Structure formats: structure tokens, C-alpha cells
Amino acid sequence: MSDKAVTADKTLFTPFNVIAGFIIIIGSVITILRFTGGLAAVTNLSDNNPWGLWIGFDLLVGVALAAGGFVTSSAVYLFGMKKYHSAVRPAILTGFLGYALVVFALHYDVGRPWRLPYPFIIQSGTTSLLFEVGACVALYLTVLFLEFTPAPLEWLGLKKVRALIVKMTLVLTIFGVVLSTLHQSSLGALFLIAPSKLHPLWYSPYLPVYFFVSSIIAGLSMVIFESTLSHHYFAEKMDETHLSENEGVTLGFAKAASFVLAGYFIIKIIGISFSDNWYLLGTSYGIWFLVEILGFVALPSFLYAVGV
């Protein structure tokens, strides 16, 4: 056996590749079962429980984690924080990939994925919250794609087209912020029409506000996470501007996340007071609520504040 063959074998059968290959095989089998046998073949969903844990993760959590694009672009282009400009392109790319994966995952979640475009071209349920979510996600995905295109257009040497897109940056940013605000908050509004699905501690008329504010927190945190990993593994491929501004981006976004988390903690307390649910904090669900608020809101806010 030649040295090249030995090297190829060592490169191919790494622990990561073996685990990833196993996941891909299992996922492929489940995918075949899902699209040949329907949702009933791979889930335990019913009319009483039409949404499972997975759609709650990929739609509600995934969309929030992809909010770094609109948070960063609005900070730079709307609020004039030019010192964070180096984070715009990777944040927009992360947001675009995140929203694209959400749309891809929806093909698994809905019963008949080929009918996803129906609300837009056949029967528009304009009074439906899900219609608003779908319309905003589709439009914002288009906006993110346009905001990202200057990078590939630059590589392709299409200077005139790139210049046109760059001139549209401010308009695209404003449009993207409006769309993000609408659909991030409307995801919370979905639960306003189903109070029986939520415990009173989590049900609140402020749910749209909770979802929107938490998406800002998730977006800021994802930019910090992505920036940290990028500068750790790809530092040698970055220019001096990105390398010199990395610390400022991390510290600035961490400071912002600390303030937003503190604000989120306050509005959650206001929500409990408004609903007069203080007595529920002594129940078993109340303990989990305190774990959420203290462990995943107050503590991160404190750690961000100490870190900066």
C-alpha cells in the first residue's frame, strides 16, 4: 500500500467522519420513511398535538439564532456603529444560512411540503399569524440573499452589479429590520391564540415582546460565538482589519447582550406582576421557571457584564 493510500485512509476514517457518516445514514433512512410514509411513520403527532418538539426547535429557536444578521446590519447601517462593520458580512452569511436551513427543515415538518407556496399564490390567509410568519421569512430570506451577494459578486468580478447592490444596502437593512421585527414577534403571538398549550407562568400578553427581545439576545450571542470560532480557526486567512477589530466586536456585542438580557429579565418580572402569578413560583413548574430566569437570563447577563 502506497503512502498516499495510507494517508487517505487516515483522513477518511476519523472519529468525526465516522460519527457524521452514521448520523447521515440514520437521517437518510428516516428521511425516506418520512417522505414515503408521511409524518405518522416517524412521529407521534396528532390533531391534539400537531406540533412536536422538533418544529419548536428548528422554527422558534433556529429563527432566533439566525437573528445576528439584522442585529448587526441595523447596528452598523442604521445606528452608525461603523466600528462593527467587520462583523456585518459573516453575520449576514450566518443569518442567511440559518434562515435557509429553517426553510429546508420546514419541508420535513409540514405534512405536505409541496404546498408551502399555496398561501402566496392560491389562497392567501392574510388574517393568519402563520401566513405573516411565512411571508416575512420568505421575504427576509430574499433580503439576506441580496445583502450577501456583494461578496460573491466581488469574487466574480461583477463590479457594476455589486455597486448597485451596495447602493441598496440602507433600504435592504431597513426592510430587513421591519420584516425581522414582525416575524420574530409574531412567532410569540402564535401562542396567544393557544393559551391552553402553555402554563400560566409562560403565557403572557407580552409574548411577542419576549420573542423579539430574546431574538436580539440570540443574535448578539451567535455573532460573538461565530466571531470567536472564526478567529480561532481561520485567523491566518483574515486581513488585519478583521483581526484588529475582533476584540472590539466581541466586547461591544457582549456589553449589548448584557443590557438586553437585563431588560428581558425586567419585562419578564413585569409580565408575572401583570398576570399576578407570583404564587405559582412555589410550584414544581415555578422552580423550572426560576431556573430559566435566574440560570439562563440573570446569570448570563451578569457573566457578560463581568466579562466586559
PDB file of C-alpha atoms in Angstrom:
ATOM      1  CA  MET A   1       0.000   0.000   0.000  1.00  0.00           C
ATOM      2  CA  SER A   2       1.369   3.405  -1.001  1.00  0.00           C
ATOM      3  CA  ASP A   3       1.878   6.339   1.374  1.00  0.00           C
ATOM      4  CA  LYS A   4      -0.936   8.209  -0.377  1.00  0.00           C
ATOM      5  CA  ALA A   5      -3.406   5.383   0.268  1.00  0.00           C
ATOM      6  CA  VAL A   6      -2.435   5.229   3.945  1.00  0.00           C
ATOM      7  CA  THR A   7      -2.860   8.997   4.244  1.00  0.00           C
ATOM      8  CA  ALA A   8      -6.264   8.850   2.538  1.00  0.00           C
ATOM      9  CA  ASP A   9      -7.440   6.087   4.894  1.00  0.00           C
ATOM     10  CA  LYS A  10      -6.325   8.034   7.944  1.00  0.00           C
ATOM     11  CA  THR A  11      -8.019  11.183   6.678  1.00  0.00           C
ATOM     12  CA  LEU A  12     -11.283   9.478   5.749  1.00  0.00           C
ATOM     13  CA  PHE A  13     -11.904   7.330   8.820  1.00  0.00           C
ATOM     14  CA  THR A  14     -11.523   9.920  11.546  1.00  0.00           C
ATOM     15  CA  PRO A  15     -13.836   9.783  14.588  1.00  0.00           C
ATOM     16  CA  PHE A  16     -15.674  12.868  13.373  1.00  0.00           C
ATOM     17  CA  ASN A  17     -16.232  11.415   9.892  1.00  0.00           C
ATOM     18  CA  VAL A  18     -17.407   8.081  11.296  1.00  0.00           C
ATOM     19  CA  ILE A  19     -19.924   9.742  13.635  1.00  0.00           C
ATOM     20  CA  ALA A  20     -21.054  12.152  10.916  1.00  0.00           C
ATOM     21  CA  GLY A  21     -21.437   9.286   8.446  1.00  0.00           C
ATOM     22  CA  PHE A  22     -23.513   7.312  10.950  1.00  0.00           C
ATOM     23  CA  ILE A  23     -25.793  10.321  11.518  1.00  0.00           C
ATOM     24  CA  ILE A  24     -26.165  10.839   7.755  1.00  0.00           C
ATOM     25  CA  ILE A  25     -27.113   7.196   7.209  1.00  0.00           C
ATOM     26  CA  ILE A  26     -29.697   7.221  10.002  1.00  0.00           C
ATOM     27  CA  GLY A  27     -31.021  10.575   8.808  1.00  0.00           C
ATOM     28  CA  SER A  28     -31.310   9.304   5.238  1.00  0.00           C
ATOM     29  CA  VAL A  29     -33.337   6.294   6.353  1.00  0.00           C
ATOM     30  CA  ILE A  30     -35.663   8.481   8.443  1.00  0.00           C
ATOM     31  CA  THR A  31     -35.982  10.922   5.536  1.00  0.00           C
ATOM     32  CA  ILE A  32     -37.067   8.135   3.204  1.00  0.00           C
ATOM     33  CA  LEU A  33     -39.605   6.902   5.759  1.00  0.00           C
ATOM     34  CA  ARG A  34     -40.913  10.422   6.341  1.00  0.00           C
ATOM     35  CA  PHE A  35     -41.479  11.249   2.656  1.00  0.00           C
ATOM     36  CA  THR A  36     -42.829   7.821   1.719  1.00  0.00           C
ATOM     37  CA  GLY A  37     -44.953   7.096   4.789  1.00  0.00           C
ATOM     38  CA  GLY A  38     -45.812  10.618   5.924  1.00  0.00           C
ATOM     39  CA  LEU A  39     -45.359  12.197   9.339  1.00  0.00           C
ATOM     40  CA  ALA A  40     -47.187   9.325  11.020  1.00  0.00           C
ATOM     41  CA  ALA A  41     -44.365   6.967  10.058  1.00  0.00           C
ATOM     42  CA  VAL A  42     -41.714   8.834  12.064  1.00  0.00           C
ATOM     43  CA  THR A  43     -43.611  10.915  14.641  1.00  0.00           C
ATOM     44  CA  ASN A  44     -46.308  10.619  17.268  1.00  0.00           C
ATOM     45  CA  LEU A  45     -48.149  13.771  16.183  1.00  0.00           C
ATOM     46  CA  SER A  46     -51.937  14.007  16.317  1.00  0.00           C
ATOM     47  CA  ASP A  47     -54.701  16.572  15.924  1.00  0.00           C
ATOM     48  CA  ASN A  48     -54.347  17.387  19.620  1.00  0.00           C
ATOM     49  CA  ASN A  49     -50.574  17.739  19.331  1.00  0.00           C
ATOM     50  CA  PRO A  50     -49.930  18.860  15.752  1.00  0.00           C
ATOM     51  CA  TRP A  51     -46.539  20.409  16.580  1.00  0.00           C
ATOM     52  CA  GLY A  52     -43.757  18.322  18.062  1.00  0.00           C
ATOM     53  CA  LEU A  53     -40.529  19.256  19.824  1.00  0.00           C
ATOM     54  CA  TRP A  54     -38.597  19.429  16.569  1.00  0.00           C
ATOM     55  CA  ILE A  55     -40.607  22.214  14.923  1.00  0.00           C
ATOM     56  CA  GLY A  56     -40.369  24.138  18.157  1.00  0.00           C
ATOM     57  CA  PHE A  57     -36.598  23.828  17.936  1.00  0.00           C
ATOM     58  CA  ASP A  58     -35.918  24.465  14.254  1.00  0.00           C
ATOM     59  CA  LEU A  59     -38.558  27.175  13.756  1.00  0.00           C
ATOM     60  CA  LEU A  60     -38.696  29.037  17.060  1.00  0.00           C
ATOM     61  CA  VAL A  61     -35.096  28.516  18.188  1.00  0.00           C
ATOM     62  CA  GLY A  62     -33.494  28.374  14.736  1.00  0.00           C
ATOM     63  CA  VAL A  63     -35.022  31.652  13.592  1.00  0.00           C
ATOM     64  CA  ALA A  64     -33.912  33.402  16.784  1.00  0.00           C
ATOM     65  CA  LEU A  65     -30.337  32.110  16.424  1.00  0.00           C
ATOM     66  CA  ALA A  66     -30.277  33.465  12.870  1.00  0.00           C
ATOM     67  CA  ALA A  67     -31.114  36.984  14.073  1.00  0.00           C
ATOM     68  CA  GLY A  68     -27.483  38.071  14.094  1.00  0.00           C
ATOM     69  CA  GLY A  69     -27.832  39.376  10.544  1.00  0.00           C
ATOM     70  CA  PHE A  70     -30.474  42.004  11.243  1.00  0.00           C
ATOM     71  CA  VAL A  71     -28.981  42.919  14.635  1.00  0.00           C
ATOM     72  CA  THR A  72     -25.514  43.566  13.196  1.00  0.00           C
ATOM     73  CA  SER A  73     -26.623  45.298   9.997  1.00  0.00           C
ATOM     74  CA  SER A  74     -29.002  47.598  11.897  1.00  0.00           C
ATOM     75  CA  ALA A  75     -26.246  48.470  14.397  1.00  0.00           C
ATOM     76  CA  VAL A  76     -23.830  49.399  11.613  1.00  0.00           C
ATOM     77  CA  TYR A  77     -26.054  50.928   8.924  1.00  0.00           C
ATOM     78  CA  LEU A  78     -28.924  52.391  10.967  1.00  0.00           C
ATOM     79  CA  PHE A  79     -27.210  53.388  14.211  1.00  0.00           C
ATOM     80  CA  GLY A  80     -23.880  54.318  12.646  1.00  0.00           C
ATOM     81  CA  MET A  81     -21.705  51.929  14.673  1.00  0.00           C
ATOM     82  CA  LYS A  82     -19.083  51.623  11.924  1.00  0.00           C
ATOM     83  CA  LYS A  83     -16.546  50.050  14.292  1.00  0.00           C
ATOM     84  CA  TYR A  84     -18.525  46.804  13.994  1.00  0.00           C
ATOM     85  CA  HIS A  85     -18.508  46.812  10.189  1.00  0.00           C
ATOM     86  CA  SER A  86     -16.118  43.856  10.002  1.00  0.00           C
ATOM     87  CA  ALA A  87     -18.805  41.670  11.626  1.00  0.00           C
ATOM     88  CA  VAL A  88     -21.526  42.526   9.095  1.00  0.00           C
ATOM     89  CA  ARG A  89     -20.579  40.133   6.289  1.00  0.00           C
ATOM     90  CA  PRO A  90     -20.129  36.990   8.469  1.00  0.00           C
ATOM     91  CA  ALA A  91     -23.263  37.873  10.479  1.00  0.00           C
ATOM     92  CA  ILE A  92     -25.340  38.209   7.316  1.00  0.00           C
ATOM     93  CA  LEU A  93     -23.926  34.940   5.969  1.00  0.00           C
ATOM     94  CA  THR A  94     -24.769  33.193   9.245  1.00  0.00           C
ATOM     95  CA  GLY A  95     -28.284  34.656   9.165  1.00  0.00           C
ATOM     96  CA  PHE A  96     -28.801  33.657   5.532  1.00  0.00           C
ATOM     97  CA  LEU A  97     -27.658  30.083   6.154  1.00  0.00           C
ATOM     98  CA  GLY A  98     -29.778  29.916   9.303  1.00  0.00           C
ATOM     99  CA  TYR A  99     -32.963  31.038   7.554  1.00  0.00           C
ATOM    100  CA  ALA A 100     -32.243  28.786   4.572  1.00  0.00           C
ATOM    101  CA  LEU A 101     -31.889  25.805   6.913  1.00  0.00           C
ATOM    102  CA  VAL A 102     -35.141  26.754   8.661  1.00  0.00           C
ATOM    103  CA  VAL A 103     -36.985  26.748   5.328  1.00  0.00           C
ATOM    104  CA  PHE A 104     -35.313  23.441   4.434  1.00  0.00           C
ATOM    105  CA  ALA A 105     -36.314  21.931   7.792  1.00  0.00           C
ATOM    106  CA  LEU A 106     -39.925  23.042   7.266  1.00  0.00           C
ATOM    107  CA  HIS A 107     -40.135  20.604   4.368  1.00  0.00           C
ATOM    108  CA  TYR A 108     -39.787  17.863   6.974  1.00  0.00           C
ATOM    109  CA  ASP A 109     -42.149  19.474   9.491  1.00  0.00           C
ATOM    110  CA  VAL A 110     -45.239  20.176   7.404  1.00  0.00           C
ATOM    111  CA  GLY A 111     -47.488  17.382   6.239  1.00  0.00           C
ATOM    112  CA  ARG A 112     -47.425  18.289   2.542  1.00  0.00           C
ATOM    113  CA  PRO A 113     -44.304  20.388   1.905  1.00  0.00           C
ATOM    114  CA  TRP A 114     -45.087  20.863  -1.789  1.00  0.00           C
ATOM    115  CA  ARG A 115     -47.980  23.073  -0.700  1.00  0.00           C
ATOM    116  CA  LEU A 116     -45.790  25.586   1.145  1.00  0.00           C
ATOM    117  CA  PRO A 117     -46.227  28.205  -1.628  1.00  0.00           C
ATOM    118  CA  TYR A 118     -50.041  27.810  -1.664  1.00  0.00           C
ATOM    119  CA  PRO A 119     -50.799  30.677   0.783  1.00  0.00           C
ATOM    120  CA  PHE A 120     -48.982  33.094  -1.527  1.00  0.00           C
ATOM    121  CA  ILE A 121     -50.366  32.042  -4.919  1.00  0.00           C
ATOM    122  CA  ILE A 122     -53.665  30.227  -4.377  1.00  0.00           C
ATOM    123  CA  GLN A 123     -55.344  31.014  -1.066  1.00  0.00           C
ATOM    124  CA  SER A 124     -53.773  33.792   0.959  1.00  0.00           C
ATOM    125  CA  GLY A 125     -54.816  33.547   4.601  1.00  0.00           C
ATOM    126  CA  THR A 126     -53.949  37.154   5.330  1.00  0.00           C
ATOM    127  CA  THR A 127     -55.618  37.014   8.746  1.00  0.00           C
ATOM    128  CA  SER A 128     -53.418  34.089   9.839  1.00  0.00           C
ATOM    129  CA  LEU A 129     -50.352  34.584  12.021  1.00  0.00           C
ATOM    130  CA  LEU A 130     -48.630  31.716  10.242  1.00  0.00           C
ATOM    131  CA  PHE A 131     -49.212  33.451   6.913  1.00  0.00           C
ATOM    132  CA  GLU A 132     -47.486  36.536   8.305  1.00  0.00           C
ATOM    133  CA  VAL A 133     -44.607  34.413   9.619  1.00  0.00           C
ATOM    134  CA  GLY A 134     -44.251  32.587   6.302  1.00  0.00           C
ATOM    135  CA  ALA A 135     -44.407  35.773   4.241  1.00  0.00           C
ATOM    136  CA  CYS A 136     -41.855  37.581   6.408  1.00  0.00           C
ATOM    137  CA  VAL A 137     -39.459  34.618   6.492  1.00  0.00           C
ATOM    138  CA  ALA A 138     -39.629  34.230   2.705  1.00  0.00           C
ATOM    139  CA  LEU A 139     -39.133  37.954   2.118  1.00  0.00           C
ATOM    140  CA  TYR A 140     -36.362  38.273   4.700  1.00  0.00           C
ATOM    141  CA  LEU A 141     -34.538  35.278   3.246  1.00  0.00           C
ATOM    142  CA  THR A 142     -34.572  37.152  -0.070  1.00  0.00           C
ATOM    143  CA  VAL A 143     -33.283  40.299   1.644  1.00  0.00           C
ATOM    144  CA  LEU A 144     -30.457  38.345   3.311  1.00  0.00           C
ATOM    145  CA  PHE A 145     -29.530  36.817  -0.038  1.00  0.00           C
ATOM    146  CA  LEU A 146     -29.318  40.277  -1.622  1.00  0.00           C
ATOM    147  CA  GLU A 147     -27.303  41.618   1.322  1.00  0.00           C
ATOM    148  CA  PHE A 148     -24.880  38.716   0.979  1.00  0.00           C
ATOM    149  CA  THR A 149     -24.443  38.953  -2.799  1.00  0.00           C
ATOM    150  CA  PRO A 150     -21.739  41.706  -2.760  1.00  0.00           C
ATOM    151  CA  ALA A 151     -19.240  39.090  -1.550  1.00  0.00           C
ATOM    152  CA  PRO A 152     -19.700  36.546  -4.395  1.00  0.00           C
ATOM    153  CA  LEU A 153     -20.158  39.372  -6.911  1.00  0.00           C
ATOM    154  CA  GLU A 154     -16.813  40.741  -5.779  1.00  0.00           C
ATOM    155  CA  TRP A 155     -15.186  37.350  -6.324  1.00  0.00           C
ATOM    156  CA  LEU A 156     -16.814  37.045  -9.754  1.00  0.00           C
ATOM    157  CA  GLY A 157     -15.626  40.491 -10.771  1.00  0.00           C
ATOM    158  CA  LEU A 158     -19.140  41.846 -11.477  1.00  0.00           C
ATOM    159  CA  LYS A 159     -18.364  45.358 -10.282  1.00  0.00           C
ATOM    160  CA  LYS A 160     -21.411  47.149 -11.724  1.00  0.00           C
ATOM    161  CA  VAL A 161     -23.914  44.708 -10.247  1.00  0.00           C
ATOM    162  CA  ARG A 162     -22.077  44.783  -6.921  1.00  0.00           C
ATOM    163  CA  ALA A 163     -22.132  48.584  -6.875  1.00  0.00           C
ATOM    164  CA  LEU A 164     -25.892  48.545  -7.468  1.00  0.00           C
ATOM    165  CA  ILE A 165     -26.492  46.126  -4.571  1.00  0.00           C
ATOM    166  CA  VAL A 166     -24.222  48.156  -2.277  1.00  0.00           C
ATOM    167  CA  LYS A 167     -26.257  51.295  -3.046  1.00  0.00           C
ATOM    168  CA  MET A 168     -29.352  49.411  -1.900  1.00  0.00           C
ATOM    169  CA  THR A 169     -27.775  48.457   1.459  1.00  0.00           C
ATOM    170  CA  LEU A 170     -29.634  51.014   3.579  1.00  0.00           C
ATOM    171  CA  VAL A 171     -33.018  50.190   2.011  1.00  0.00           C
ATOM    172  CA  LEU A 172     -32.403  46.448   2.393  1.00  0.00           C
ATOM    173  CA  THR A 173     -31.356  46.941   6.021  1.00  0.00           C
ATOM    174  CA  ILE A 174     -34.495  48.914   6.880  1.00  0.00           C
ATOM    175  CA  PHE A 175     -36.696  46.404   5.080  1.00  0.00           C
ATOM    176  CA  GLY A 176     -34.911  43.528   6.838  1.00  0.00           C
ATOM    177  CA  VAL A 177     -35.322  45.079  10.290  1.00  0.00           C
ATOM    178  CA  VAL A 178     -39.053  45.605   9.690  1.00  0.00           C
ATOM    179  CA  LEU A 179     -39.509  42.019   8.490  1.00  0.00           C
ATOM    180  CA  SER A 180     -37.458  40.569  11.349  1.00  0.00           C
ATOM    181  CA  THR A 181     -39.357  42.566  13.941  1.00  0.00           C
ATOM    182  CA  LEU A 182     -42.661  41.383  12.517  1.00  0.00           C
ATOM    183  CA  HIS A 183     -41.943  37.698  12.247  1.00  0.00           C
ATOM    184  CA  GLN A 184     -39.828  37.325  15.421  1.00  0.00           C
ATOM    185  CA  SER A 185     -42.659  38.841  17.462  1.00  0.00           C
ATOM    186  CA  SER A 186     -45.396  37.008  15.562  1.00  0.00           C
ATOM    187  CA  LEU A 187     -43.812  33.673  16.495  1.00  0.00           C
ATOM    188  CA  GLY A 188     -44.646  34.595  20.078  1.00  0.00           C
ATOM    189  CA  ALA A 189     -48.095  35.779  19.030  1.00  0.00           C
ATOM    190  CA  LEU A 190     -48.815  32.248  17.783  1.00  0.00           C
ATOM    191  CA  PHE A 191     -49.134  31.154  21.400  1.00  0.00           C
ATOM    192  CA  LEU A 192     -51.518  33.973  22.284  1.00  0.00           C
ATOM    193  CA  ILE A 193     -54.238  32.111  20.388  1.00  0.00           C
ATOM    194  CA  ALA A 194     -53.499  28.846  22.230  1.00  0.00           C
ATOM    195  CA  PRO A 195     -53.412  29.658  25.947  1.00  0.00           C
ATOM    196  CA  SER A 196     -54.242  26.064  26.880  1.00  0.00           C
ATOM    197  CA  LYS A 197     -50.909  24.937  25.408  1.00  0.00           C
ATOM    198  CA  LEU A 198     -48.853  26.989  27.875  1.00  0.00           C
ATOM    199  CA  HIS A 199     -48.513  27.036  31.637  1.00  0.00           C
ATOM    200  CA  PRO A 200     -49.722  30.353  33.147  1.00  0.00           C
ATOM    201  CA  LEU A 201     -46.145  31.239  34.121  1.00  0.00           C
ATOM    202  CA  TRP A 202     -45.118  31.238  30.473  1.00  0.00           C
ATOM    203  CA  TYR A 203     -48.331  32.547  28.972  1.00  0.00           C
ATOM    204  CA  SER A 204     -48.430  36.332  28.810  1.00  0.00           C
ATOM    205  CA  PRO A 205     -49.840  39.078  26.588  1.00  0.00           C
ATOM    206  CA  TYR A 206     -46.200  40.177  26.286  1.00  0.00           C
ATOM    207  CA  LEU A 207     -45.182  37.001  24.430  1.00  0.00           C
ATOM    208  CA  PRO A 208     -44.490  38.869  21.150  1.00  0.00           C
ATOM    209  CA  VAL A 209     -42.196  41.228  23.073  1.00  0.00           C
ATOM    210  CA  TYR A 210     -40.455  38.304  24.799  1.00  0.00           C
ATOM    211  CA  PHE A 211     -39.752  36.596  21.476  1.00  0.00           C
ATOM    212  CA  PHE A 212     -38.458  39.735  19.803  1.00  0.00           C
ATOM    213  CA  VAL A 213     -36.148  40.724  22.672  1.00  0.00           C
ATOM    214  CA  SER A 214     -34.859  37.170  23.071  1.00  0.00           C
ATOM    215  CA  SER A 215     -34.077  37.048  19.340  1.00  0.00           C
ATOM    216  CA  ILE A 216     -31.843  40.105  19.759  1.00  0.00           C
ATOM    217  CA  ILE A 217     -30.037  38.325  22.605  1.00  0.00           C
ATOM    218  CA  ALA A 218     -29.631  35.177  20.499  1.00  0.00           C
ATOM    219  CA  GLY A 219     -28.405  37.200  17.523  1.00  0.00           C
ATOM    220  CA  LEU A 220     -25.781  39.056  19.557  1.00  0.00           C
ATOM    221  CA  SER A 221     -24.601  35.833  21.195  1.00  0.00           C
ATOM    222  CA  MET A 222     -24.351  34.000  17.867  1.00  0.00           C
ATOM    223  CA  VAL A 223     -22.221  36.775  16.382  1.00  0.00           C
ATOM    224  CA  ILE A 224     -19.868  36.521  19.386  1.00  0.00           C
ATOM    225  CA  PHE A 225     -19.781  32.715  19.083  1.00  0.00           C
ATOM    226  CA  GLU A 226     -19.199  32.757  15.322  1.00  0.00           C
ATOM    227  CA  SER A 227     -16.571  35.501  15.566  1.00  0.00           C
ATOM    228  CA  THR A 228     -14.686  33.656  18.306  1.00  0.00           C
ATOM    229  CA  LEU A 229     -14.577  30.394  16.351  1.00  0.00           C
ATOM    230  CA  SER A 230     -13.636  32.121  13.091  1.00  0.00           C
ATOM    231  CA  HIS A 231     -10.731  33.996  14.631  1.00  0.00           C
ATOM    232  CA  HIS A 232      -9.548  30.866  16.413  1.00  0.00           C
ATOM    233  CA  TYR A 233      -9.516  28.561  13.387  1.00  0.00           C
ATOM    234  CA  PHE A 234      -9.173  30.949  10.412  1.00  0.00           C
ATOM    235  CA  ALA A 235      -7.065  33.788  11.799  1.00  0.00           C
ATOM    236  CA  GLU A 236      -4.325  33.215   9.223  1.00  0.00           C
ATOM    237  CA  LYS A 237      -6.830  33.779   6.384  1.00  0.00           C
ATOM    238  CA  MET A 238      -8.173  37.095   7.711  1.00  0.00           C
ATOM    239  CA  ASP A 239      -6.935  40.582   6.940  1.00  0.00           C
ATOM    240  CA  GLU A 240      -5.568  42.989   9.505  1.00  0.00           C
ATOM    241  CA  THR A 241      -8.850  44.906   9.781  1.00  0.00           C
ATOM    242  CA  HIS A 242     -10.820  41.869  10.921  1.00  0.00           C
ATOM    243  CA  LEU A 243      -8.081  40.768  13.284  1.00  0.00           C
ATOM    244  CA  SER A 244      -7.734  44.194  14.893  1.00  0.00           C
ATOM    245  CA  GLU A 245     -11.491  44.757  15.244  1.00  0.00           C
ATOM    246  CA  ASN A 246     -12.334  41.301  16.602  1.00  0.00           C
ATOM    247  CA  GLU A 247     -11.837  42.197  20.256  1.00  0.00           C
ATOM    248  CA  GLY A 248     -13.919  45.358  19.893  1.00  0.00           C
ATOM    249  CA  VAL A 249     -16.762  43.436  18.230  1.00  0.00           C
ATOM    250  CA  THR A 250     -16.754  40.773  20.947  1.00  0.00           C
ATOM    251  CA  LEU A 251     -16.656  43.263  23.827  1.00  0.00           C
ATOM    252  CA  GLY A 252     -19.223  45.599  22.265  1.00  0.00           C
ATOM    253  CA  PHE A 253     -21.709  42.857  21.475  1.00  0.00           C
ATOM    254  CA  ALA A 254     -21.192  41.261  24.896  1.00  0.00           C
ATOM    255  CA  LYS A 255     -21.948  44.592  26.560  1.00  0.00           C
ATOM    256  CA  ALA A 256     -25.078  44.980  24.450  1.00  0.00           C
ATOM    257  CA  ALA A 257     -26.155  41.417  25.242  1.00  0.00           C
ATOM    258  CA  SER A 258     -25.725  42.114  28.967  1.00  0.00           C
ATOM    259  CA  PHE A 259     -28.023  45.150  28.791  1.00  0.00           C
ATOM    260  CA  VAL A 260     -30.627  43.380  26.648  1.00  0.00           C
ATOM    261  CA  LEU A 261     -30.635  40.360  28.963  1.00  0.00           C
ATOM    262  CA  ALA A 262     -31.170  42.686  31.930  1.00  0.00           C
ATOM    263  CA  GLY A 263     -34.043  44.323  30.073  1.00  0.00           C
ATOM    264  CA  TYR A 264     -35.516  40.922  29.258  1.00  0.00           C
ATOM    265  CA  PHE A 265     -35.319  39.947  32.932  1.00  0.00           C
ATOM    266  CA  ILE A 266     -37.193  43.118  33.875  1.00  0.00           C
ATOM    267  CA  ILE A 267     -40.012  42.633  31.353  1.00  0.00           C
ATOM    268  CA  LYS A 268     -40.402  39.017  32.479  1.00  0.00           C
ATOM    269  CA  ILE A 269     -40.859  40.238  36.053  1.00  0.00           C
ATOM    270  CA  ILE A 270     -43.357  42.834  34.807  1.00  0.00           C
ATOM    271  CA  GLY A 271     -45.202  40.047  32.989  1.00  0.00           C
ATOM    272  CA  ILE A 272     -45.528  37.988  36.160  1.00  0.00           C
ATOM    273  CA  SER A 273     -46.762  41.045  38.058  1.00  0.00           C
ATOM    274  CA  PHE A 274     -49.246  41.900  35.329  1.00  0.00           C
ATOM    275  CA  SER A 275     -50.687  38.364  35.415  1.00  0.00           C
ATOM    276  CA  ASP A 276     -50.407  38.181  39.225  1.00  0.00           C
ATOM    277  CA  ASN A 277     -48.802  34.727  39.073  1.00  0.00           C
ATOM    278  CA  TRP A 278     -46.334  35.126  41.918  1.00  0.00           C
ATOM    279  CA  TYR A 279     -47.984  32.305  43.868  1.00  0.00           C
ATOM    280  CA  LEU A 280     -47.105  29.837  41.071  1.00  0.00           C
ATOM    281  CA  LEU A 281     -43.375  30.265  41.702  1.00  0.00           C
ATOM    282  CA  GLY A 282     -43.667  27.905  44.662  1.00  0.00           C
ATOM    283  CA  THR A 283     -44.941  25.047  42.474  1.00  0.00           C
ATOM    284  CA  SER A 284     -42.842  22.486  40.609  1.00  0.00           C
ATOM    285  CA  TYR A 285     -43.271  24.436  37.364  1.00  0.00           C
ATOM    286  CA  GLY A 286     -42.346  27.571  39.265  1.00  0.00           C
ATOM    287  CA  ILE A 287     -38.977  26.036  40.120  1.00  0.00           C
ATOM    288  CA  TRP A 288     -38.301  25.405  36.422  1.00  0.00           C
ATOM    289  CA  PHE A 289     -39.354  28.968  35.665  1.00  0.00           C
ATOM    290  CA  LEU A 290     -36.877  30.271  38.240  1.00  0.00           C
ATOM    291  CA  VAL A 291     -34.157  28.058  36.761  1.00  0.00           C
ATOM    292  CA  GLU A 292     -34.874  29.608  33.365  1.00  0.00           C
ATOM    293  CA  ILE A 293     -34.975  33.204  34.576  1.00  0.00           C
ATOM    294  CA  LEU A 294     -32.089  33.053  37.033  1.00  0.00           C
ATOM    295  CA  GLY A 295     -29.878  30.494  35.307  1.00  0.00           C
ATOM    296  CA  PHE A 296     -30.387  31.445  31.659  1.00  0.00           C
ATOM    297  CA  VAL A 297     -31.197  35.156  31.851  1.00  0.00           C
ATOM    298  CA  ALA A 298     -29.820  36.759  35.030  1.00  0.00           C
ATOM    299  CA  LEU A 299     -26.632  34.663  35.160  1.00  0.00           C
ATOM    300  CA  PRO A 300     -25.618  35.225  31.500  1.00  0.00           C
ATOM    301  CA  SER A 301     -26.326  38.941  31.923  1.00  0.00           C
ATOM    302  CA  PHE A 302     -24.010  39.017  34.938  1.00  0.00           C
ATOM    303  CA  LEU A 303     -21.307  36.974  33.169  1.00  0.00           C
ATOM    304  CA  TYR A 304     -21.425  39.232  30.099  1.00  0.00           C
ATOM    305  CA  ALA A 305     -21.181  42.293  32.353  1.00  0.00           C
ATOM    306  CA  VAL A 306     -18.224  40.864  34.278  1.00  0.00           C
ATOM    307  CA  GLY A 307     -16.533  39.769  31.066  1.00  0.00           C
ATOM    308  CA  VAL A 308     -16.546  43.265  29.573  1.00  0.00           C
TER     309      VAL A 308
END
